Amino acid sequence: MTEKTDPSATGSAPETPSEAQGPELFTWEFATDPYPAYAWLRDNEPVSRQRLPSGVEAWLVTRYADARQALADQRLSKNPAHHAEPAHAKGKTGIPGERKAELMTHLLNIDPPDHTRLRRLVAKAFTPRRVAEFAPRVQELTDDLIDRFAEKGTADLIHEFAFPLPIYAICDLLGVPREDQDDFRDWAGMMIRHGGGPRGGVARSVKKMRGYLAELIHRKRLEPGDDLISGLIKASDHGEHLTENEAAAMAFILLFAGFETTVNLIGNGMYALLTHPEQRERLQRALDEGDTGLLETGIEELLRYDGPVELATWRFATEALSIGGQDIAAGDPVLVVLAAADRDPARFDDPDTLDLSRRDNQHLGYGHGIHYCLGAPLARLEGRTALATLLRRLPDLQLAADPDDLRWRGGLIMRGLRTLPVEFTTAQKTVS
């Protein structure tokens, strides 16, 4: 125990409560700019036990080297059954309503060998070739959404653009009929409110989505098409097939995890460009000259600088282990803070500076190890297409609000803006 002394006797100033106890986490002020708090944790308590807003206590890992180690450590299970507390059954960890809706058997909740089997099956239907072939449809969706507000001169880029684009894209990829896609948009909207909607609204939306997916999978078994759900149904590995619950859970998590990360990639990315005009101008000049190299490195930098996923999804220690010199007990939850790791000065030069041409950029924005995001190629495609098209079609796009007035959505895992109001000179619709 450290002996307390009278600061006046040593001539030093007394510590403020924040210096002595660390920053306050998970407040609205923290949500607006969590990076100073994460810097304090990296410097002072790089692996710290924190009480989360739900009441669950978990270890937060904030340094890059520790984060990379933890993401690849198979002693940290994704299966909530390893949690020492029955928090998942009470909806305090994971996605609300997924247990009741029998949607637990997806890639975010399972370990090898089941994870290996299911990921291999899904990968057969979710190939880079399929994503590349999907690029014209992503461009078509992007132009269509911009057409809807191009003649107004103002828009909310979250609700009118960043949110619907990935929803419609993933619905198309999965094989959800066009006439049903607005239902998915409504359910998804409820799911990303993170407590901002009616009580129990997320669980009800999950239940509705589960019922629809069960019906859609049944129809696809009878009349398969050239889509991801049909591919999931047909995929097999050593004679094993996805069960209906596994197929529904996989489609659900591709929707849930796939759309919100892309909403935030586009929203956070565009906000970063609008508040860093010199970087935005560099990118705009490169695109005007037909050079896409800066767009490629720029997307990676936007993922690092203010990425869509703030904390990696839940992990649970299956045995006693150590991370960054801190002992973790079996059954303890561990949350890797990707946002903190990707601003670690021990790994990145000038980590708080946005540099679209950054080359040494092995960020953790989409994870690391066997749970690396399966949908990352699609998210990158959508992000590149969305940002490049906005800059090309609306070249004088400007923020239409004071940055201090913008609000970020509450939530533990994701990081994204509630709204992003912009203004611009009215533009003509695209001619097809």
Coordinates of C-alpha atoms in Angstrom, one line a residue:
M1 CA 0.0 0.0 0.0
T2 CA 1.4 3.4 -0.9
E3 CA 1.7 5.8 2.0
K4 CA -0.3 9.0 1.5
T5 CA 1.6 12.3 2.0
D6 CA 0.6 15.9 2.2
P7 CA 1.1 17.4 -1.3
S8 CA 2.0 20.8 0.3
A9 CA 4.9 19.2 2.1
T10 CA 6.5 18.1 -1.2
G11 CA 5.6 21.2 -3.1
S12 CA 3.7 19.1 -5.7
A13 CA 0.1 19.9 -6.8
P14 CA -2.6 17.6 -5.5
E15 CA -3.9 15.0 -8.0
T16 CA -7.3 15.7 -9.5
P17 CA -9.8 12.9 -9.2
S18 CA -9.5 12.1 -12.9
E19 CA -5.7 11.8 -12.6
A20 CA -5.9 9.6 -9.5
Q21 CA -8.8 7.4 -10.7
G22 CA -8.6 7.5 -14.4
P23 CA -11.1 8.9 -16.9
E24 CA -14.8 8.3 -16.7
L25 CA -15.8 5.8 -19.4
F26 CA -19.1 5.2 -21.3
T27 CA -20.6 8.7 -20.8
W28 CA -22.0 10.8 -23.6
E29 CA -18.9 13.0 -23.5
F30 CA -16.7 9.9 -23.7
A31 CA -18.7 8.6 -26.7
T32 CA -18.1 11.9 -28.6
D33 CA -14.3 11.5 -28.3
P34 CA -13.1 8.4 -26.5
Y35 CA -9.5 8.7 -27.6
P36 CA -8.0 10.8 -24.8
A37 CA -9.5 8.3 -22.3
Y38 CA -8.0 5.4 -24.2
A39 CA -4.6 7.1 -24.3
W40 CA -4.8 7.4 -20.5
L41 CA -5.6 3.7 -20.2
R42 CA -2.8 2.7 -22.6
D43 CA -0.3 4.7 -20.5
N44 CA -1.5 3.8 -17.0
E45 CA -3.8 0.7 -17.0
P46 CA -3.3 -1.0 -20.4
V47 CA -5.3 -4.1 -19.2
S48 CA -7.9 -2.8 -16.8
R49 CA -11.0 -4.2 -15.2
Q50 CA -14.0 -2.0 -15.8
R51 CA -17.7 -2.1 -14.9
L52 CA -19.7 -1.7 -18.1
P53 CA -23.0 0.2 -18.4
S54 CA -24.8 -3.2 -18.2
G55 CA -23.3 -3.9 -14.9
V56 CA -21.0 -6.7 -16.3
E57 CA -17.3 -6.4 -15.3
A58 CA -14.8 -7.1 -18.1
W59 CA -11.1 -6.6 -18.9
L60 CA -10.4 -3.9 -21.4
V61 CA -7.2 -4.4 -23.5
T62 CA -5.9 -1.2 -25.0
R63 CA -2.3 -1.6 -26.3
Y64 CA -1.7 -2.8 -29.9
A65 CA 0.6 -5.6 -29.1
D66 CA -1.6 -7.0 -26.3
A67 CA -4.7 -6.5 -28.5
R68 CA -3.2 -8.5 -31.4
Q69 CA -2.1 -11.3 -29.0
A70 CA -5.6 -11.4 -27.4
L71 CA -7.4 -11.5 -30.7
A72 CA -5.4 -14.6 -31.8
D73 CA -5.4 -16.4 -28.4
Q74 CA -7.6 -19.4 -28.6
R75 CA -7.8 -19.6 -24.8
L76 CA -10.1 -16.7 -25.1
S77 CA -13.4 -18.3 -26.2
K78 CA -16.2 -16.7 -28.2
N79 CA -18.7 -19.0 -26.6
P80 CA -20.7 -17.2 -23.8
A81 CA -21.0 -20.6 -22.0
H82 CA -17.5 -20.0 -20.7
H83 CA -18.5 -16.8 -18.9
A84 CA -18.4 -17.2 -15.2
E85 CA -21.6 -15.1 -14.9
P86 CA -25.0 -16.0 -16.6
A87 CA -24.9 -12.5 -18.1
H88 CA -25.7 -13.7 -21.7
A89 CA -28.9 -15.3 -20.7
K90 CA -30.0 -11.9 -19.2
G91 CA -29.1 -10.1 -22.4
K92 CA -26.1 -8.3 -20.9
T93 CA -23.6 -9.7 -23.4
G94 CA -24.1 -10.5 -27.1
I95 CA -26.9 -9.3 -29.3
P96 CA -30.3 -8.8 -27.5
G97 CA -32.8 -11.5 -28.3
E98 CA -30.4 -13.8 -30.2
R99 CA -30.7 -16.7 -27.7
K100 CA -34.5 -16.6 -27.6
A101 CA -34.6 -16.5 -31.4
E102 CA -32.3 -19.5 -31.7
L103 CA -29.7 -17.5 -33.5
M104 CA -26.7 -18.3 -31.3
T105 CA -24.9 -20.6 -33.7
H106 CA -23.1 -18.0 -35.7
L107 CA -19.4 -17.2 -36.1
L108 CA -19.3 -14.6 -33.3
N109 CA -20.3 -17.1 -30.7
I110 CA -18.5 -20.3 -31.5
D111 CA -15.0 -21.8 -31.4
P112 CA -13.1 -24.4 -33.4
P113 CA -13.9 -27.0 -34.6
D114 CA -17.4 -25.7 -35.2
H115 CA -16.1 -22.3 -36.1
T116 CA -13.7 -23.8 -38.6
R117 CA -16.4 -25.9 -40.2
L118 CA -19.0 -23.1 -40.4
R119 CA -16.5 -20.5 -41.7
R120 CA -15.3 -22.8 -44.4
L121 CA -18.9 -23.5 -45.5
V122 CA -19.8 -19.8 -45.5
A123 CA -16.6 -18.8 -47.3
K124 CA -17.5 -21.0 -50.2
A125 CA -20.6 -18.9 -50.8
F126 CA -18.9 -15.5 -49.8
T127 CA -16.0 -15.5 -52.1
P128 CA -13.8 -12.5 -53.3
R129 CA -15.1 -13.3 -56.8
R130 CA -18.7 -12.9 -55.7
V131 CA -17.8 -9.5 -54.0
A132 CA -16.0 -8.3 -57.2
E133 CA -18.9 -9.3 -59.4
F134 CA -21.2 -7.3 -57.0
A135 CA -19.3 -4.1 -57.6
P136 CA -21.6 -2.8 -60.4
R137 CA -24.6 -3.3 -58.1
V138 CA -23.0 -1.4 -55.3
Q139 CA -22.3 1.5 -57.7
E140 CA -25.9 1.4 -58.9
L141 CA -27.2 1.5 -55.3
T142 CA -24.8 4.3 -54.4
D143 CA -25.9 6.5 -57.4
D144 CA -29.6 5.8 -56.8
L145 CA -29.4 6.9 -53.2
I146 CA -27.5 10.1 -54.1
D147 CA -30.0 10.8 -56.8
R148 CA -32.7 10.9 -54.1
F149 CA -31.2 14.0 -52.4
A150 CA -28.8 15.4 -55.1
E151 CA -31.3 18.1 -56.2
K152 CA -32.1 19.2 -52.6
G153 CA -28.8 20.7 -51.7
T154 CA -28.9 19.2 -48.2
A155 CA -28.9 15.7 -46.8
D156 CA -28.4 13.6 -43.7
L157 CA -25.7 11.3 -44.9
I158 CA -26.4 8.7 -42.2
H159 CA -30.2 8.2 -42.7
E160 CA -30.3 9.0 -46.4
F161 CA -27.1 7.3 -47.5
A162 CA -24.8 5.4 -45.2
F163 CA -27.6 3.5 -43.5
P164 CA -29.6 2.3 -46.5
L165 CA -26.7 1.5 -48.8
P166 CA -25.3 -1.5 -46.9
I167 CA -28.8 -2.7 -46.0
Y168 CA -29.9 -2.9 -49.6
A169 CA -26.5 -4.3 -50.7
I170 CA -26.5 -7.2 -48.1
C171 CA -30.1 -7.9 -48.8
D172 CA -29.3 -8.2 -52.5
L173 CA -26.3 -10.4 -51.8
L174 CA -28.3 -12.7 -49.5
G175 CA -31.2 -13.0 -51.9
V176 CA -33.9 -11.0 -50.0
P177 CA -36.5 -10.0 -52.6
R178 CA -36.7 -6.3 -53.3
E179 CA -40.2 -6.0 -52.1
D180 CA -39.2 -7.2 -48.6
Q181 CA -36.0 -5.1 -48.2
D182 CA -37.8 -2.1 -46.6
D183 CA -38.8 -4.5 -43.8
F184 CA -35.2 -5.3 -43.2
R185 CA -34.4 -1.6 -43.2
D186 CA -37.0 -1.0 -40.5
W187 CA -35.7 -4.0 -38.3
A188 CA -32.1 -2.9 -38.8
G189 CA -32.9 0.7 -37.9
M190 CA -34.3 -0.6 -34.6
M191 CA -31.2 -2.7 -34.0
I192 CA -28.7 0.1 -34.3
R193 CA -30.5 2.5 -32.0
H194 CA -28.7 0.9 -29.0
G195 CA -31.4 1.7 -26.5
G196 CA -32.7 4.8 -28.3
G197 CA -35.9 3.0 -29.3
P198 CA -38.8 1.5 -27.4
R199 CA -38.0 -1.0 -24.6
G200 CA -37.5 -4.5 -26.0
G201 CA -37.5 -3.1 -29.6
V202 CA -34.2 -4.8 -30.5
A203 CA -35.3 -8.2 -29.3
R204 CA -38.6 -7.9 -31.2
S205 CA -36.8 -6.9 -34.4
V206 CA -34.5 -9.9 -34.0
K207 CA -37.5 -12.2 -33.6
K208 CA -39.2 -10.8 -36.7
M209 CA -36.0 -11.1 -38.7
R210 CA -35.6 -14.7 -37.5
G211 CA -39.1 -15.6 -38.6
Y212 CA -38.6 -14.1 -42.0
L213 CA -35.3 -15.8 -42.5
A214 CA -36.8 -19.2 -41.6
E215 CA -39.5 -18.7 -44.2
L216 CA -37.0 -17.4 -46.8
I217 CA -34.6 -20.4 -46.2
H218 CA -37.5 -22.7 -46.7
R219 CA -38.4 -21.0 -50.1
K220 CA -34.7 -21.1 -51.2
R221 CA -34.5 -24.8 -50.5
L222 CA -37.4 -25.3 -52.9
E223 CA -36.3 -22.7 -55.5
P224 CA -32.6 -21.9 -55.0
G225 CA -31.1 -18.9 -56.8
D226 CA -27.7 -17.3 -57.4
D227 CA -27.5 -15.7 -54.0
L228 CA -25.8 -16.1 -50.6
I229 CA -28.6 -17.9 -48.8
S230 CA -28.9 -20.4 -51.6
G231 CA -25.2 -20.8 -51.4
L232 CA -25.3 -21.4 -47.6
I233 CA -28.0 -24.0 -48.1
K234 CA -26.0 -25.8 -50.8
A235 CA -22.6 -25.5 -49.2
S236 CA -21.2 -28.7 -47.8
D237 CA -17.9 -29.8 -46.3
H238 CA -17.0 -33.5 -46.0
G239 CA -20.6 -34.3 -46.4
E240 CA -21.8 -31.9 -43.7
H241 CA -24.4 -29.3 -44.3
L242 CA -25.6 -26.2 -42.4
T243 CA -28.6 -27.0 -40.3
E244 CA -31.6 -24.6 -40.8
N245 CA -30.7 -22.9 -37.5
E246 CA -27.1 -22.5 -38.5
A247 CA -28.1 -21.1 -41.9
A248 CA -30.5 -18.6 -40.3
A249 CA -27.9 -17.6 -37.7
M250 CA -25.3 -17.1 -40.4
A251 CA -27.6 -15.0 -42.5
F252 CA -28.6 -13.0 -39.4
I253 CA -25.1 -12.2 -38.4
L254 CA -24.0 -11.3 -41.9
L255 CA -26.9 -8.8 -41.9
F256 CA -26.4 -7.5 -38.3
A257 CA -22.6 -7.3 -38.3
G258 CA -22.3 -6.5 -42.0
F259 CA -24.5 -3.5 -42.3
E260 CA -23.7 -1.6 -39.1
T261 CA -20.0 -1.7 -39.6
T262 CA -20.4 -0.3 -43.1
V263 CA -22.8 2.4 -42.0
N264 CA -20.1 3.5 -39.6
L265 CA -17.3 3.2 -42.0
I266 CA -19.1 5.5 -44.5
G267 CA -20.3 7.9 -41.8
N268 CA -17.1 8.1 -39.7
G269 CA -15.0 8.2 -42.9
M270 CA -17.0 11.0 -44.5
Y271 CA -17.0 13.0 -41.2
A272 CA -13.2 12.6 -40.9
L273 CA -12.7 13.9 -44.5
L274 CA -15.1 16.8 -43.9
T275 CA -13.2 17.8 -40.7
H276 CA -9.8 17.4 -42.3
P277 CA -10.1 19.5 -45.5
E278 CA -6.5 19.1 -46.6
Q279 CA -6.8 15.3 -46.6
R280 CA -10.2 15.5 -48.4
E281 CA -8.7 17.8 -51.0
R282 CA -5.8 15.4 -51.6
L283 CA -8.2 12.6 -52.2
Q284 CA -10.4 14.7 -54.4
R285 CA -7.5 15.7 -56.6
A286 CA -6.3 12.1 -56.9
L287 CA -9.8 10.9 -57.9
D288 CA -10.1 13.7 -60.4
E289 CA -6.9 12.6 -62.0
G290 CA -8.1 9.0 -62.2
D291 CA -5.6 7.8 -59.5
T292 CA -7.3 5.4 -57.0
G293 CA -4.2 4.6 -55.0
L294 CA -4.9 7.2 -52.4
L295 CA -8.5 5.9 -52.1
E296 CA -7.1 2.4 -51.4
T297 CA -4.7 3.5 -48.6
G298 CA -7.2 6.1 -47.5
I299 CA -9.9 3.6 -46.6
E300 CA -7.4 1.7 -44.5
E301 CA -6.4 4.9 -42.7
L302 CA -10.1 5.8 -42.1
L303 CA -10.6 2.3 -40.6
R304 CA -7.6 2.9 -38.3
Y305 CA -8.2 6.6 -37.4
D306 CA -11.9 6.4 -36.4
G307 CA -13.1 2.9 -37.3
P308 CA -16.6 1.5 -37.2
V309 CA -15.9 -1.1 -34.5
E310 CA -14.7 0.4 -31.2
L311 CA -14.4 -2.8 -29.2
A312 CA -14.1 -6.3 -30.6
T313 CA -16.9 -8.7 -29.7
W314 CA -16.9 -10.6 -26.4
R315 CA -14.3 -13.1 -25.4
F316 CA -14.2 -15.3 -22.3
A317 CA -11.1 -16.8 -20.7
T318 CA -11.3 -20.6 -20.7
E319 CA -8.4 -20.9 -18.2
A320 CA -6.3 -18.6 -16.2
L321 CA -4.0 -16.6 -18.4
S322 CA -2.0 -13.3 -18.6
I323 CA -2.4 -10.4 -21.0
G324 CA 0.2 -7.6 -20.9
G325 CA 1.4 -8.8 -17.5
Q326 CA -2.2 -8.8 -16.0
D327 CA -3.6 -12.0 -14.6
I328 CA -7.0 -12.9 -16.0
A329 CA -9.1 -15.5 -14.2
A330 CA -10.9 -18.4 -16.0
G331 CA -14.4 -17.2 -16.9
D332 CA -13.6 -13.5 -17.0
P333 CA -14.8 -11.5 -20.1
V334 CA -12.2 -9.8 -22.2
L335 CA -12.9 -6.9 -24.6
V336 CA -10.2 -5.8 -27.0
V337 CA -10.4 -2.1 -27.6
L338 CA -9.6 -1.8 -31.3
A339 CA -10.0 2.0 -31.2
A340 CA -7.3 2.3 -28.6
A341 CA -5.0 -0.3 -30.2
D342 CA -5.2 1.5 -33.5
R343 CA -4.0 4.8 -31.9
D344 CA -1.1 3.2 -30.0
P345 CA 2.1 5.3 -30.6
A346 CA 4.2 2.2 -30.0
R347 CA 2.8 0.8 -33.2
F348 CA 1.9 3.8 -35.4
D349 CA 3.8 7.1 -36.1
D350 CA 1.7 10.1 -35.2
P351 CA -1.3 7.9 -34.5
D352 CA -3.7 10.9 -33.8
T353 CA -2.9 12.3 -37.3
L354 CA -5.1 11.4 -40.2
D355 CA -2.8 10.5 -43.2
L356 CA -4.6 9.0 -46.1
S357 CA -1.3 8.0 -47.7
R358 CA -0.1 6.0 -44.6
R359 CA 1.5 2.8 -45.8
D360 CA 2.6 1.0 -42.6
N361 CA -1.0 0.4 -41.5
Q362 CA -1.7 -3.0 -40.1
H363 CA -4.7 -1.8 -38.2
L364 CA -7.0 -4.1 -36.3
G365 CA -10.2 -2.4 -37.6
Y366 CA -11.7 -5.7 -38.8
G367 CA -10.0 -7.9 -36.1
H368 CA -7.2 -10.4 -36.4
G369 CA -6.8 -14.2 -36.3
I370 CA -9.5 -16.8 -37.0
H371 CA -12.3 -14.4 -36.3
Y372 CA -11.1 -11.7 -38.8
C373 CA -14.3 -10.2 -40.3
L374 CA -15.5 -12.4 -43.1
G375 CA -17.4 -9.5 -44.7
A376 CA -14.4 -7.1 -44.8
P377 CA -14.0 -7.2 -48.6
L378 CA -17.6 -6.2 -49.1
A379 CA -17.4 -3.4 -46.5
R380 CA -14.3 -2.1 -48.1
L381 CA -15.9 -2.2 -51.6
E382 CA -18.9 -0.3 -50.3
G383 CA -16.8 2.2 -48.4
R384 CA -14.6 3.0 -51.4
T385 CA -17.6 3.3 -53.7
A386 CA -19.6 5.5 -51.4
L387 CA -16.8 8.0 -50.5
A388 CA -15.5 8.3 -54.0
T389 CA -18.9 8.8 -55.5
L390 CA -19.9 11.4 -53.0
L391 CA -16.7 13.4 -53.7
R392 CA -17.1 13.0 -57.4
R393 CA -20.8 13.9 -57.6
L394 CA -20.9 16.5 -54.8
P395 CA -17.5 18.1 -55.0
D396 CA -18.3 21.1 -52.6
L397 CA -19.9 18.9 -50.0
Q398 CA -19.6 20.6 -46.6
L399 CA -20.7 19.8 -43.0
A400 CA -23.9 21.6 -42.2
A401 CA -23.5 21.6 -38.4
D402 CA -21.0 22.4 -35.7
P403 CA -19.0 19.2 -35.0
D404 CA -19.6 19.8 -31.3
D405 CA -23.3 19.5 -31.9
L406 CA -23.2 16.1 -33.5
R407 CA -24.1 13.1 -31.4
W408 CA -22.7 9.6 -31.5
R409 CA -24.8 6.6 -30.9
G410 CA -24.5 4.9 -27.5
G411 CA -23.3 1.3 -27.5
L412 CA -20.5 -0.8 -26.4
I413 CA -19.1 -2.4 -29.6
M414 CA -19.9 -0.1 -32.5
R415 CA -18.9 3.6 -33.0
G416 CA -21.0 5.7 -35.3
L417 CA -22.8 9.0 -35.7
R418 CA -26.5 9.5 -35.2
T419 CA -26.7 12.0 -38.0
L420 CA -24.3 13.7 -40.4
P421 CA -26.0 16.8 -41.9
V422 CA -24.4 18.2 -45.1
E423 CA -25.0 20.8 -47.7
F424 CA -23.8 21.2 -51.2
T425 CA -24.5 22.8 -54.6
T426 CA -27.5 20.9 -56.1
A427 CA -26.5 18.3 -58.6
Q428 CA -28.2 16.5 -61.5
K429 CA -29.3 12.9 -61.3
T430 CA -27.2 10.3 -63.0
V431 CA -28.3 9.3 -66.5
S432 CA -28.6 5.5 -66.9

